[in-house]
mmCIF file of C-alpha atoms and ligand atoms in Angstrom:
data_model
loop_
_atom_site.group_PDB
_atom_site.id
_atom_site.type_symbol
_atom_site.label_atom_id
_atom_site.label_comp_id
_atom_site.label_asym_id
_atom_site.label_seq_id
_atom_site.Cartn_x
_atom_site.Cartn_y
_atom_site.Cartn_z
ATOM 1 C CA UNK A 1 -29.539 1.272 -22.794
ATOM 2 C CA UNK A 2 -26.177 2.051 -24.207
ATOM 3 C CA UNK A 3 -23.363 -0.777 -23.701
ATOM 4 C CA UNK A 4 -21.920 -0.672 -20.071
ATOM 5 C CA UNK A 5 -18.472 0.821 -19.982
ATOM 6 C CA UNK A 6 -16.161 -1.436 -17.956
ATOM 7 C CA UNK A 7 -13.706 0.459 -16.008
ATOM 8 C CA UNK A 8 -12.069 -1.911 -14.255
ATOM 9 C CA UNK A 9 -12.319 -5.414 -16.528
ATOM 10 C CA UNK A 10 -8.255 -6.131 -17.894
ATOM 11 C CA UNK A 11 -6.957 -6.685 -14.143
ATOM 12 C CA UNK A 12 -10.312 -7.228 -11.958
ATOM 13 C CA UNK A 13 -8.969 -10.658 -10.677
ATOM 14 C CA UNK A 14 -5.357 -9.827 -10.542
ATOM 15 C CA UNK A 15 -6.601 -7.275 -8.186
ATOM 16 C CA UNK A 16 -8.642 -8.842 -6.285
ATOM 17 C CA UNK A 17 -5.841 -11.509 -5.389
ATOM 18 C CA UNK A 18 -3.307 -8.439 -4.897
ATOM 19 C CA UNK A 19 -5.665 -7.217 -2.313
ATOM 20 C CA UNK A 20 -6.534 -9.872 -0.274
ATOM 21 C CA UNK A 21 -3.009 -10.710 -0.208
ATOM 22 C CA UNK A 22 -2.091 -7.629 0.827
ATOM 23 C CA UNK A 23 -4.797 -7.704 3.599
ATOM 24 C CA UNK A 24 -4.091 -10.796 4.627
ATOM 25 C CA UNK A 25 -0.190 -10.234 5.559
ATOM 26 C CA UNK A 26 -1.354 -7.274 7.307
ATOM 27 C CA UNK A 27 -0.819 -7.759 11.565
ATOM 28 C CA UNK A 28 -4.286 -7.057 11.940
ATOM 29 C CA UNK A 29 -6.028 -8.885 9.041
ATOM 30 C CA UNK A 30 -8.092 -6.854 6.548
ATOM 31 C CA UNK A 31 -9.973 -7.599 3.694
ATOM 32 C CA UNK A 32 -11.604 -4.324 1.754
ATOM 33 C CA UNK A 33 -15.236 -3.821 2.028
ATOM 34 C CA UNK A 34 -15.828 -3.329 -1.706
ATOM 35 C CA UNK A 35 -15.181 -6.937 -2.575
ATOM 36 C CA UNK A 36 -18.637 -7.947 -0.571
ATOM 37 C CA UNK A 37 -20.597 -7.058 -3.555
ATOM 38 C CA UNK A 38 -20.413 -10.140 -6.077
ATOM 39 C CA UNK A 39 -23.790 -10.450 -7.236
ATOM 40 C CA UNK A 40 -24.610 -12.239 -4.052
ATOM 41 C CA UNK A 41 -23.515 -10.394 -2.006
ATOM 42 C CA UNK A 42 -25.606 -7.569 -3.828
ATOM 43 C CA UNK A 43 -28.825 -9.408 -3.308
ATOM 44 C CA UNK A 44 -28.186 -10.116 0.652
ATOM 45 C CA UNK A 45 -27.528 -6.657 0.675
ATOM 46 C CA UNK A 46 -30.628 -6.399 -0.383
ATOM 47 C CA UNK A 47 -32.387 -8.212 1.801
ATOM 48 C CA UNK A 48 -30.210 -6.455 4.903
ATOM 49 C CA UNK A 49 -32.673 -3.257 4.014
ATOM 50 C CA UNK A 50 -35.319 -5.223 4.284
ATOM 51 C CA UNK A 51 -34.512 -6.394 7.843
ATOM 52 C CA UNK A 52 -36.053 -4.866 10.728
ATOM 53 C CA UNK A 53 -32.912 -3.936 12.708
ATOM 54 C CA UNK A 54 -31.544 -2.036 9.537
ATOM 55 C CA UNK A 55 -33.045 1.099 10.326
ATOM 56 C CA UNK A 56 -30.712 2.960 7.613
ATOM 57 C CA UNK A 57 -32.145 2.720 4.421
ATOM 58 C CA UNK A 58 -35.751 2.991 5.836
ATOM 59 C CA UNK A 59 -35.191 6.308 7.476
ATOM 60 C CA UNK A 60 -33.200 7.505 4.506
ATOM 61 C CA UNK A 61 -35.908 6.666 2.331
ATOM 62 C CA UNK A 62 -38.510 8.685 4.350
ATOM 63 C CA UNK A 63 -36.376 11.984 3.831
ATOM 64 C CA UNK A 64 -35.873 11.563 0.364
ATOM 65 C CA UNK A 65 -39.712 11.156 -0.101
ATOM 66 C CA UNK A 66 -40.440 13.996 2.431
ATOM 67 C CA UNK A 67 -38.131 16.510 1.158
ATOM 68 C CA UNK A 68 -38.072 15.259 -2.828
ATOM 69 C CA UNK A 69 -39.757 18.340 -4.582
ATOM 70 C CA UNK A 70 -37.352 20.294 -2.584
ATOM 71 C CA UNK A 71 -34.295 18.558 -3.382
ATOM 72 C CA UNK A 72 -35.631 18.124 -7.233
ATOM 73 C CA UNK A 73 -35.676 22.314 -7.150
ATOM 74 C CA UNK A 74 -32.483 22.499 -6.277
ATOM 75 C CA UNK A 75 -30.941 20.009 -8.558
ATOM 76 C CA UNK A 76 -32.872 22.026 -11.131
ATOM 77 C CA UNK A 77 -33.582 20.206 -14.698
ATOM 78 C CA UNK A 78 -31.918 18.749 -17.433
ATOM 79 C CA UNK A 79 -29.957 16.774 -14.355
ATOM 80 C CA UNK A 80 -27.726 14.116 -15.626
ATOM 81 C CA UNK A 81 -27.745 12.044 -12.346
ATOM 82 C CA UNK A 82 -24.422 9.926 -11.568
ATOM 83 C CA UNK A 83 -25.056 7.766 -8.777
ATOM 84 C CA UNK A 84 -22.050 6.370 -6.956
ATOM 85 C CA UNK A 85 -22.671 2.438 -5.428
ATOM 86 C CA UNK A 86 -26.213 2.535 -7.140
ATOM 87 C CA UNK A 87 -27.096 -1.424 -5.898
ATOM 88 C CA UNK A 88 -30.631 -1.696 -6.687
ATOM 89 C CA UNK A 89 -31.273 2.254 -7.510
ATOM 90 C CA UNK A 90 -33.947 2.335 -4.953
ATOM 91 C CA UNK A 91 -33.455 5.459 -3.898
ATOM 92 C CA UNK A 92 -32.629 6.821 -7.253
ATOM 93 C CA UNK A 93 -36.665 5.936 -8.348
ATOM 94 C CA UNK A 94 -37.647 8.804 -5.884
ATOM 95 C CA UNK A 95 -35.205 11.707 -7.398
ATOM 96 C CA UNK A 96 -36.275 10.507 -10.970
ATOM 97 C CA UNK A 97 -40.071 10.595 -10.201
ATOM 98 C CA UNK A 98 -39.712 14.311 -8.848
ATOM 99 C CA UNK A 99 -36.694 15.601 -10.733
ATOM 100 C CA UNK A 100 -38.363 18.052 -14.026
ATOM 101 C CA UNK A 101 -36.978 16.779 -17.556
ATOM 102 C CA UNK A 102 -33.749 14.253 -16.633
ATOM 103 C CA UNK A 103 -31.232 14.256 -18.712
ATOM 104 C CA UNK A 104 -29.758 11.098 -18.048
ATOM 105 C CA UNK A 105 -28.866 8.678 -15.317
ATOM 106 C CA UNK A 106 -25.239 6.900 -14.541
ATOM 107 C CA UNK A 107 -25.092 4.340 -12.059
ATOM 108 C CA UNK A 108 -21.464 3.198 -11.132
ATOM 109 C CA UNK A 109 -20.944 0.485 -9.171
ATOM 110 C CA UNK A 110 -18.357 -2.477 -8.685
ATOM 111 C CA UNK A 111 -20.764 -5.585 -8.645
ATOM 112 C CA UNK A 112 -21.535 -5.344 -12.358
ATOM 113 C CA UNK A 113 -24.183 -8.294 -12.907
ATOM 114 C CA UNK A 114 -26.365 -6.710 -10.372
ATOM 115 C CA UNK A 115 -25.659 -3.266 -12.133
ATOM 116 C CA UNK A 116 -26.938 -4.287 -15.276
ATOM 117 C CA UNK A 117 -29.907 -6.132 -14.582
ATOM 118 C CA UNK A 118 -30.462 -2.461 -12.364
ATOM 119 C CA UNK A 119 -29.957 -0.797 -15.480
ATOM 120 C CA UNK A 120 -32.216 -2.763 -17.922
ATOM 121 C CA UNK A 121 -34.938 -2.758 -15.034
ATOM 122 C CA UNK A 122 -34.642 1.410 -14.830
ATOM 123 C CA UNK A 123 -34.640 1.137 -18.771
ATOM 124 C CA UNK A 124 -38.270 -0.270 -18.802
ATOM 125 C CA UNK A 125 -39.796 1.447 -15.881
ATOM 126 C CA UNK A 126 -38.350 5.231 -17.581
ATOM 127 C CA UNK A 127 -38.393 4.503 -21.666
ATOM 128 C CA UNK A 128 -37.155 7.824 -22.473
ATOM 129 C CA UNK A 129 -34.441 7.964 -19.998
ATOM 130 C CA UNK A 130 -31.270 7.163 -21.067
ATOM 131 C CA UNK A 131 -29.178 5.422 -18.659
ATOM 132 C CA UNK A 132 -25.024 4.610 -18.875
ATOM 133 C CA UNK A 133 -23.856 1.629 -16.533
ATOM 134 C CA UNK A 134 -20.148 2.258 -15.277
ATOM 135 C CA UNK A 135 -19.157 -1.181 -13.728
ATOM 136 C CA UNK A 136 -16.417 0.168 -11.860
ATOM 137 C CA UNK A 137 -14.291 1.212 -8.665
ATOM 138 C CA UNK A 138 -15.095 4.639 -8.008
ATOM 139 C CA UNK A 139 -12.489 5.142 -5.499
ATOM 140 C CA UNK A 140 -10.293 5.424 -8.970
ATOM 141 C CA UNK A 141 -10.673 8.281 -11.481
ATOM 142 C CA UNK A 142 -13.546 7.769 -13.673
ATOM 143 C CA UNK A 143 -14.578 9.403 -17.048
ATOM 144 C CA UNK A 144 -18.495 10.477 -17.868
ATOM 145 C CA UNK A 145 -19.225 8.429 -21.250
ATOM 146 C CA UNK A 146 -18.880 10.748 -24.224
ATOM 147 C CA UNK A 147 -22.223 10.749 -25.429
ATOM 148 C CA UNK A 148 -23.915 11.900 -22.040
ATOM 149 C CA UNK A 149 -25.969 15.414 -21.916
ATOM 150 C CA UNK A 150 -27.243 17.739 -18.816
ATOM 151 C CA UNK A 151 -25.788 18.759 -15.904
ATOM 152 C CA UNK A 152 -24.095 16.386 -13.745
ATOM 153 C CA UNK A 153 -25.411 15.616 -10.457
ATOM 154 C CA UNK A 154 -24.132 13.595 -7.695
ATOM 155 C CA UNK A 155 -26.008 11.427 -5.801
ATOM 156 C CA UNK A 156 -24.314 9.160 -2.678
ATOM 157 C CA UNK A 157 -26.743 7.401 -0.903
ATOM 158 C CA UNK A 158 -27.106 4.585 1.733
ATOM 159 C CA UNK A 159 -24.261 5.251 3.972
ATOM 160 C CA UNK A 160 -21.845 4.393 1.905
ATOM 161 C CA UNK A 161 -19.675 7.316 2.495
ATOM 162 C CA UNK A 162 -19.205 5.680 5.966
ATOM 163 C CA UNK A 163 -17.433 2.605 4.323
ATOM 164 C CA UNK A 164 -14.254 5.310 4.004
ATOM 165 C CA UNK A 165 -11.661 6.618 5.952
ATOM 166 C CA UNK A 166 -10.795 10.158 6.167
ATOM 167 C CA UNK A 167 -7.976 9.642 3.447
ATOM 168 C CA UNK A 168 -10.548 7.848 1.406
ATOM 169 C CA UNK A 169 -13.275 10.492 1.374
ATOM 170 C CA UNK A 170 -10.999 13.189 0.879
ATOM 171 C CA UNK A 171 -9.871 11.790 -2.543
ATOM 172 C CA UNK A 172 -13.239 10.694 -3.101
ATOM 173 C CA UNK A 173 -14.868 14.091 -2.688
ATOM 174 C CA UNK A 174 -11.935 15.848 -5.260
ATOM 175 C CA UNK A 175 -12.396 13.118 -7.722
ATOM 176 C CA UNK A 176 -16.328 13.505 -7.394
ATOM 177 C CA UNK A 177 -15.985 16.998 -8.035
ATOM 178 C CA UNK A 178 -13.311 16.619 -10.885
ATOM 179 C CA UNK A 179 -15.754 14.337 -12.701
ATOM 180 C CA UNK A 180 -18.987 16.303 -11.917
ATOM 181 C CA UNK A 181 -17.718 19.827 -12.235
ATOM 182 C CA UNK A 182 -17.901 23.517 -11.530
ATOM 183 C CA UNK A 183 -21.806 23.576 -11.594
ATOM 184 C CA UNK A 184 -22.374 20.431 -9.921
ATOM 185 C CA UNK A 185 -24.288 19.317 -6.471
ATOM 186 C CA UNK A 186 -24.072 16.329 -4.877
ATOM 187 C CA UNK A 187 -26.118 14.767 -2.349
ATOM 188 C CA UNK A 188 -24.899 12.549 0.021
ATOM 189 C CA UNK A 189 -26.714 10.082 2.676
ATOM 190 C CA UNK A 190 -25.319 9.334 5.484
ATOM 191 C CA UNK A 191 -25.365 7.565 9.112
ATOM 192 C CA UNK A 192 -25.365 9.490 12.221
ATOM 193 C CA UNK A 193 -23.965 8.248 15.340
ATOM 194 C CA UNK A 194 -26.675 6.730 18.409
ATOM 195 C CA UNK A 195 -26.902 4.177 20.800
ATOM 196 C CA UNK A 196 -24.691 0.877 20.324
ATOM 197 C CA UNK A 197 -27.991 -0.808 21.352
ATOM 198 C CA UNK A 198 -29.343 0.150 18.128
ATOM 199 C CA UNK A 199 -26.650 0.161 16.453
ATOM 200 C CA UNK A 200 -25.577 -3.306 16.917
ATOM 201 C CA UNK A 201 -28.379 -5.329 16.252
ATOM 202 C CA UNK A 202 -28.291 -3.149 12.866
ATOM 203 C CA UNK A 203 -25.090 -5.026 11.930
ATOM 204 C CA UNK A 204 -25.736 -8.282 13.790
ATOM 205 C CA UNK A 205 -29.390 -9.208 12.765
ATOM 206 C CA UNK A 206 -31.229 -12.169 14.395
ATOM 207 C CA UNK A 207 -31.843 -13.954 11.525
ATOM 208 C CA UNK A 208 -28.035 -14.159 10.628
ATOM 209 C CA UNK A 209 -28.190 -12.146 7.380
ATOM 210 C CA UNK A 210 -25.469 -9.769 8.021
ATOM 211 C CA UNK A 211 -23.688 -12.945 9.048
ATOM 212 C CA UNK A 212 -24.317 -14.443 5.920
ATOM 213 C CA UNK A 213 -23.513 -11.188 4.358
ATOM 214 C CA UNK A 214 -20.101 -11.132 6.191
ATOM 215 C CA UNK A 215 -19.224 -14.615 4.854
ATOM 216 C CA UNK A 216 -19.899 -14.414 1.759
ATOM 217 C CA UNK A 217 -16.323 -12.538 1.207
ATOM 218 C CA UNK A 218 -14.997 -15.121 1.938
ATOM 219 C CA UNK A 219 -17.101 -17.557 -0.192
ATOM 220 C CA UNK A 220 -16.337 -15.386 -2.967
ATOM 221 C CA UNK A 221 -12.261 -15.883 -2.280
ATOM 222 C CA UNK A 222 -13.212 -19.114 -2.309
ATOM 223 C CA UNK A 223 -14.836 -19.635 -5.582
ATOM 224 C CA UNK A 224 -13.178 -16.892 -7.546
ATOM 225 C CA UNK A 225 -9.223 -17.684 -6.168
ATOM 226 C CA UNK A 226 -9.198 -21.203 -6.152
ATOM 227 C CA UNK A 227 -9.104 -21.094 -1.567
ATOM 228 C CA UNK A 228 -10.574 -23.522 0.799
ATOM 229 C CA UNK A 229 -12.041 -21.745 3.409
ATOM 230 C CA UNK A 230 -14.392 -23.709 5.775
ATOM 231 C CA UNK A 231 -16.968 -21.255 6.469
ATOM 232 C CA UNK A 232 -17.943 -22.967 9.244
ATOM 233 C CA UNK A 233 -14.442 -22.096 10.971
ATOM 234 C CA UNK A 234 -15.023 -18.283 11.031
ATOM 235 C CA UNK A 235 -17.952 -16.484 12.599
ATOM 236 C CA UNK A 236 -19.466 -12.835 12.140
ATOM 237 C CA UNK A 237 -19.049 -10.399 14.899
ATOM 238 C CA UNK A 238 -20.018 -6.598 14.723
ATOM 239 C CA UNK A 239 -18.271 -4.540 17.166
ATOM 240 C CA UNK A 240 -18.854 -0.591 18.394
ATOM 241 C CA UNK A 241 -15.583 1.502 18.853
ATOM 242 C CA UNK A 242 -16.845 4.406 20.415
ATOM 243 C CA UNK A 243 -13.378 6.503 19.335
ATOM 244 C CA UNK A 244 -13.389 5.633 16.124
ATOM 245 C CA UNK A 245 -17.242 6.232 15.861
ATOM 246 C CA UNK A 246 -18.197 3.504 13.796
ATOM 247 C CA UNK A 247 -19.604 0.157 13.810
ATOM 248 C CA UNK A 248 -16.349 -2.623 12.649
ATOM 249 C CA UNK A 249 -17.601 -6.179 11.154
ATOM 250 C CA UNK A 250 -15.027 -9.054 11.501
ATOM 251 C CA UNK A 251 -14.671 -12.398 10.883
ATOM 252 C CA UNK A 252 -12.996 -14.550 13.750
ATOM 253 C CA UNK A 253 -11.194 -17.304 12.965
ATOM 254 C CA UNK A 254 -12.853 -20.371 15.389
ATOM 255 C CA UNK A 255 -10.178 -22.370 15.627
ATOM 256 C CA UNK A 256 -6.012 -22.400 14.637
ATOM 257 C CA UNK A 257 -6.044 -22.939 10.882
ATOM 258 C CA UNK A 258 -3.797 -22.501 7.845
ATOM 259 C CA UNK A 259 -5.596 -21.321 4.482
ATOM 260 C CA UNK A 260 -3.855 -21.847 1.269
ATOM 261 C CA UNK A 261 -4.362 -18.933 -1.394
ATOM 262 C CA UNK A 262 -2.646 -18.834 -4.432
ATOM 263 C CA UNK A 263 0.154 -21.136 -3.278
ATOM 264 C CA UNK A 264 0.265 -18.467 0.113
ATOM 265 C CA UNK A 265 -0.109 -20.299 3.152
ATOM 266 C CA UNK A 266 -2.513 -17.756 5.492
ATOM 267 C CA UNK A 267 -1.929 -18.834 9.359
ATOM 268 C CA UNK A 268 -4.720 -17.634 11.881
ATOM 269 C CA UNK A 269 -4.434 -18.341 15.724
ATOM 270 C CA UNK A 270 -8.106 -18.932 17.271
ATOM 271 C CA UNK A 271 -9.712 -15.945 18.316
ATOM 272 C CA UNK A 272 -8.061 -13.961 15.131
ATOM 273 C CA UNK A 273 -9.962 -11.821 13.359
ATOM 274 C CA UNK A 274 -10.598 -10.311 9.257
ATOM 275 C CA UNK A 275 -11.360 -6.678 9.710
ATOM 276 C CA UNK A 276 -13.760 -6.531 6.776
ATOM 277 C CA UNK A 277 -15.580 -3.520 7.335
ATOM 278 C CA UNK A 278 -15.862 0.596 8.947
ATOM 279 C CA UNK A 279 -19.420 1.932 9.110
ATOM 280 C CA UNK A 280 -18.880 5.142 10.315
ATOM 281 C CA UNK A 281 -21.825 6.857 12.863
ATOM 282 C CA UNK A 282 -21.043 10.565 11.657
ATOM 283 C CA UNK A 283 -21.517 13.721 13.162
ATOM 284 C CA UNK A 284 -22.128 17.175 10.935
ATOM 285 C CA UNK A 285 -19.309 19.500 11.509
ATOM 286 C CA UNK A 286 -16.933 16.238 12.156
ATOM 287 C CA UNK A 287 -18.242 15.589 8.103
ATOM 288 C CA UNK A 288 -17.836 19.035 7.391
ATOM 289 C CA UNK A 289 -14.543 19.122 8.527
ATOM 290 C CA UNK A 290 -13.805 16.374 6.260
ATOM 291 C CA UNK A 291 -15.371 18.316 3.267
ATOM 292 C CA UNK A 292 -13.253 21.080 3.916
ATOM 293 C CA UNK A 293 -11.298 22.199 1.034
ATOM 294 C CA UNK A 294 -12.723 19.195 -1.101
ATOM 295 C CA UNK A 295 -14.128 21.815 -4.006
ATOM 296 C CA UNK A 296 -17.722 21.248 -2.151
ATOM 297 C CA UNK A 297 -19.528 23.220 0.682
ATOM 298 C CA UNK A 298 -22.747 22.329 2.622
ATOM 299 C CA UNK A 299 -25.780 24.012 0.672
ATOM 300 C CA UNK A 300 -28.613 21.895 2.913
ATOM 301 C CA UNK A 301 -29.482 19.554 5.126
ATOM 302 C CA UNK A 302 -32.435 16.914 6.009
ATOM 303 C CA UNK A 303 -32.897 14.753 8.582
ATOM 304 C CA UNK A 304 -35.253 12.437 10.058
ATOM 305 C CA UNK A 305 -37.248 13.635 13.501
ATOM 306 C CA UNK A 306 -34.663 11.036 15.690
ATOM 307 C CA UNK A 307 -31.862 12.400 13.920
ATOM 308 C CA UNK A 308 -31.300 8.579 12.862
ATOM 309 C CA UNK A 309 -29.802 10.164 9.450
ATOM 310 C CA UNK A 310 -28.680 13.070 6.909
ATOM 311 C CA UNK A 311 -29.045 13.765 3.763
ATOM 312 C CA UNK A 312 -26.836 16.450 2.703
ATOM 313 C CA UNK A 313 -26.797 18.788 -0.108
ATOM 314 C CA UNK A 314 -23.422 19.803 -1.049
ATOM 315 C CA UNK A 315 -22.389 22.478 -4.139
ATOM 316 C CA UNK A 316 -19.224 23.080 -6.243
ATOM 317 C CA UNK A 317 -17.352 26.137 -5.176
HETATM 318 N N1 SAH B 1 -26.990 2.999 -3.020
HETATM 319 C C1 SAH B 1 -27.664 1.795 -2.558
HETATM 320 C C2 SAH B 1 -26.693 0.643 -2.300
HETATM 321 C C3 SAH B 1 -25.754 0.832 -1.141
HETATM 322 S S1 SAH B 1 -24.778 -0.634 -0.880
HETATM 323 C C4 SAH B 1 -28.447 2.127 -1.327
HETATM 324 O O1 SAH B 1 -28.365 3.238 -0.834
HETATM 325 O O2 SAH B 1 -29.180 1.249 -0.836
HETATM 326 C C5 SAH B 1 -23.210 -0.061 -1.436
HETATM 327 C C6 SAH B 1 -23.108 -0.174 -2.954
HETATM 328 O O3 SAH B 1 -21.878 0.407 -3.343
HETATM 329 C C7 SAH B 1 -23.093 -1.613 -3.455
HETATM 330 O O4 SAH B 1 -23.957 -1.754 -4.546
HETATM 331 C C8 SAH B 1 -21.646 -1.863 -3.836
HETATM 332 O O5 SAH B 1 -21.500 -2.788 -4.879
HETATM 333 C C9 SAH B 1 -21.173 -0.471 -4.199
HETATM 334 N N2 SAH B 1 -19.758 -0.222 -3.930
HETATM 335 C C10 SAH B 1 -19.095 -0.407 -2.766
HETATM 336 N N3 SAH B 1 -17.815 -0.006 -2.880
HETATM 337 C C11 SAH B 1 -17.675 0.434 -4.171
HETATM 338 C C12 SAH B 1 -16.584 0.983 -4.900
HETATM 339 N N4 SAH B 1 -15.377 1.161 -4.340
HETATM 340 N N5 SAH B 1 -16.807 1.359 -6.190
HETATM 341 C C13 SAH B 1 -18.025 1.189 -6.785
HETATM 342 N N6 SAH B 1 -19.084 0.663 -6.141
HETATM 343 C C14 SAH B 1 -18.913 0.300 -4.848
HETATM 344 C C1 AVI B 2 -23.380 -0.075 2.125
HETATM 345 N N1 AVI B 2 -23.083 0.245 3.521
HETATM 346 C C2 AVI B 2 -23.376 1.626 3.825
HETATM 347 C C3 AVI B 2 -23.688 -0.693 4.496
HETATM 348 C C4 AVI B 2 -23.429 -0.181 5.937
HETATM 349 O O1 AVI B 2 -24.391 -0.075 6.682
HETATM 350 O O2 AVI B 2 -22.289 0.123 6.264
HETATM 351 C C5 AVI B 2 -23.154 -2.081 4.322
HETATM 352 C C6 AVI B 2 -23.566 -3.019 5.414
HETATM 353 N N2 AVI B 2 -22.728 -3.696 6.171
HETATM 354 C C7 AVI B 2 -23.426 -4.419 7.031
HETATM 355 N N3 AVI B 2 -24.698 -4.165 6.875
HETATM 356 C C8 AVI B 2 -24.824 -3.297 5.847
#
């Protein structure tokens, strides 16, 4: 495996404090979803998958290993994969065991412990693949390592394209396509909207995980800015807003409490919450809409038969 490029090592902490600042002098507190994924939070991720009430990555998992010859065709060969927020590469195993002759794979993803051991794991399992590690935002422009061959191929799976806002997958999609280029696909998973009574136990499991999940942000403030908060004082609560079509995580504070960061004092009345995540429950031509002018257009589609969940094909126009 080829040394992992760090894109976002000189200021990592710096920024992390500037954004939970930020988010937490906000009137509705806010705390970005990205900064879940230390390596802990990486692994309960994990094990969220894993949980019966987390029908996502299940039902995603059965379309990619219905349809993968198909979408292996279309990618073509000599595919240089670039997965964006690979976690464990999962799904990635099923695209490289049907894609003809890969040319390469790039993971990118923020929680860059978990990326590597990823990495050196795909390393053994496919000896003659190589694979280049960006441990990085990819929110921010990123560069393809020098040394990389084939044709760049997108790959977006899990959801997490319902972590965003509009704003935020509109840049996305542009950089996406500025970094993949003219003759470039990308395939994108993502959530479709249902029933709040599935939906919610999805994002408020009974054996706490999510909860744990949840916390764990602020664990990580914890240990990695020098705070003190008792994680017994805020609890997990996962909340359907019909408008806004997506499921919203928070974190409520129990009680009136003052938490010092970085010489801030952070005042919370009880009841207040820590708006620390969207999961958007999309529908197609709402999605498509947002694609729009991007530099992508819809080439296919796959779904499961309860129309849990998409995969779309998109290609470079
Ligand atoms: N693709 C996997 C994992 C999804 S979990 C799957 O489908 O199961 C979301 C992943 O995206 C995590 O590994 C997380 O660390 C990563 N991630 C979230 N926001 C990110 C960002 N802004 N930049 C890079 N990686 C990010
Ligand atoms: C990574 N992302 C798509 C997950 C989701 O479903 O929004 C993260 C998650 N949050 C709570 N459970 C899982």
């Amino acid at each position: 495996m080829d040394d992992v490029y760090d894109a976002s090592a000189p200021a990592a902490s710096d920024r992390f404090l500037r954004d939970v600042l930020h988010g937490l002098s906000q009137p509705q507190k806010t705390l970005p979803s990205q900064y879940f994924y230390d390596e802990a939070g990486s692994v309960l991720f994990e094990q969220i998958t894993e949980l019966p009430e987390y029908y996502p990555t299940r039902t995603e998992v059965g379309i990619l290993n219905q349809h993968a010859s198909t979408i292996a065709e279309a990618m073509g060969p000599n595919t240089l994969l670039v997965e964006y927020g690979a976690g464990a590469s999962t799904k990635t195993r099923i695209l490289l065991d049907a894609l003809t002759d890969p040319a390469g794979y790039v993971p990118i993803d923020v929680s860059e412990d978990f990326l590597l051991q990823t990495a050196q794991g795909l390393k053994l399992e496919y000896p003659s693949l190589p694979v280049y590690p960006i441990a990085g935002d990819f929110m921010v422009e990123l560069g393809l390592p020098e040394d990389v061959a084939g044709t760049p191929i997108g790959f977006f799976p899990g959801s997490t394209i319902g972590n965003l806002s509009d704003e935020e997958i509109d840049k996305f999609l542009r950089a996406a396509r500025s970094l993949l280029g003219a003759s470039s696909k990308f395939l994108i998973g993502m959530d479709l909207r249902k029933s709040p009574s599935i939906l919610i136990p999805a994002y408020d499991d009974a054996a706490g995980v999510t909860a744990a999940f949840n916390l764990n942000l602020l664990k990580r403030i914890n240990t990695e800015l020098g705070a003190e908060f008792d994680l017994g004082a805020f609890a997990h609560k996962a909340i359907w807003n019909d408008e806004a079509s997506r499921i919203e995580m928070h974190l409520e504070s129990l009680k009136p409490q003052v938490v010092t960061i970085a010489h801030r004092d952070i005042h919370f009345d009880a009841g207040e919450t820590i708006h620390t995540e969207i999961s958007r429950k999309f529908d197609l031509p709402k999605f498509l809409d947002l694609v729009g002018t991007t530099g992508w257009t819809l080439s296919d589609t796959w779904m499961d038969e309860r129309d849990y969940f998409a995969v779309l094909l998109l290609s470079a126009t």
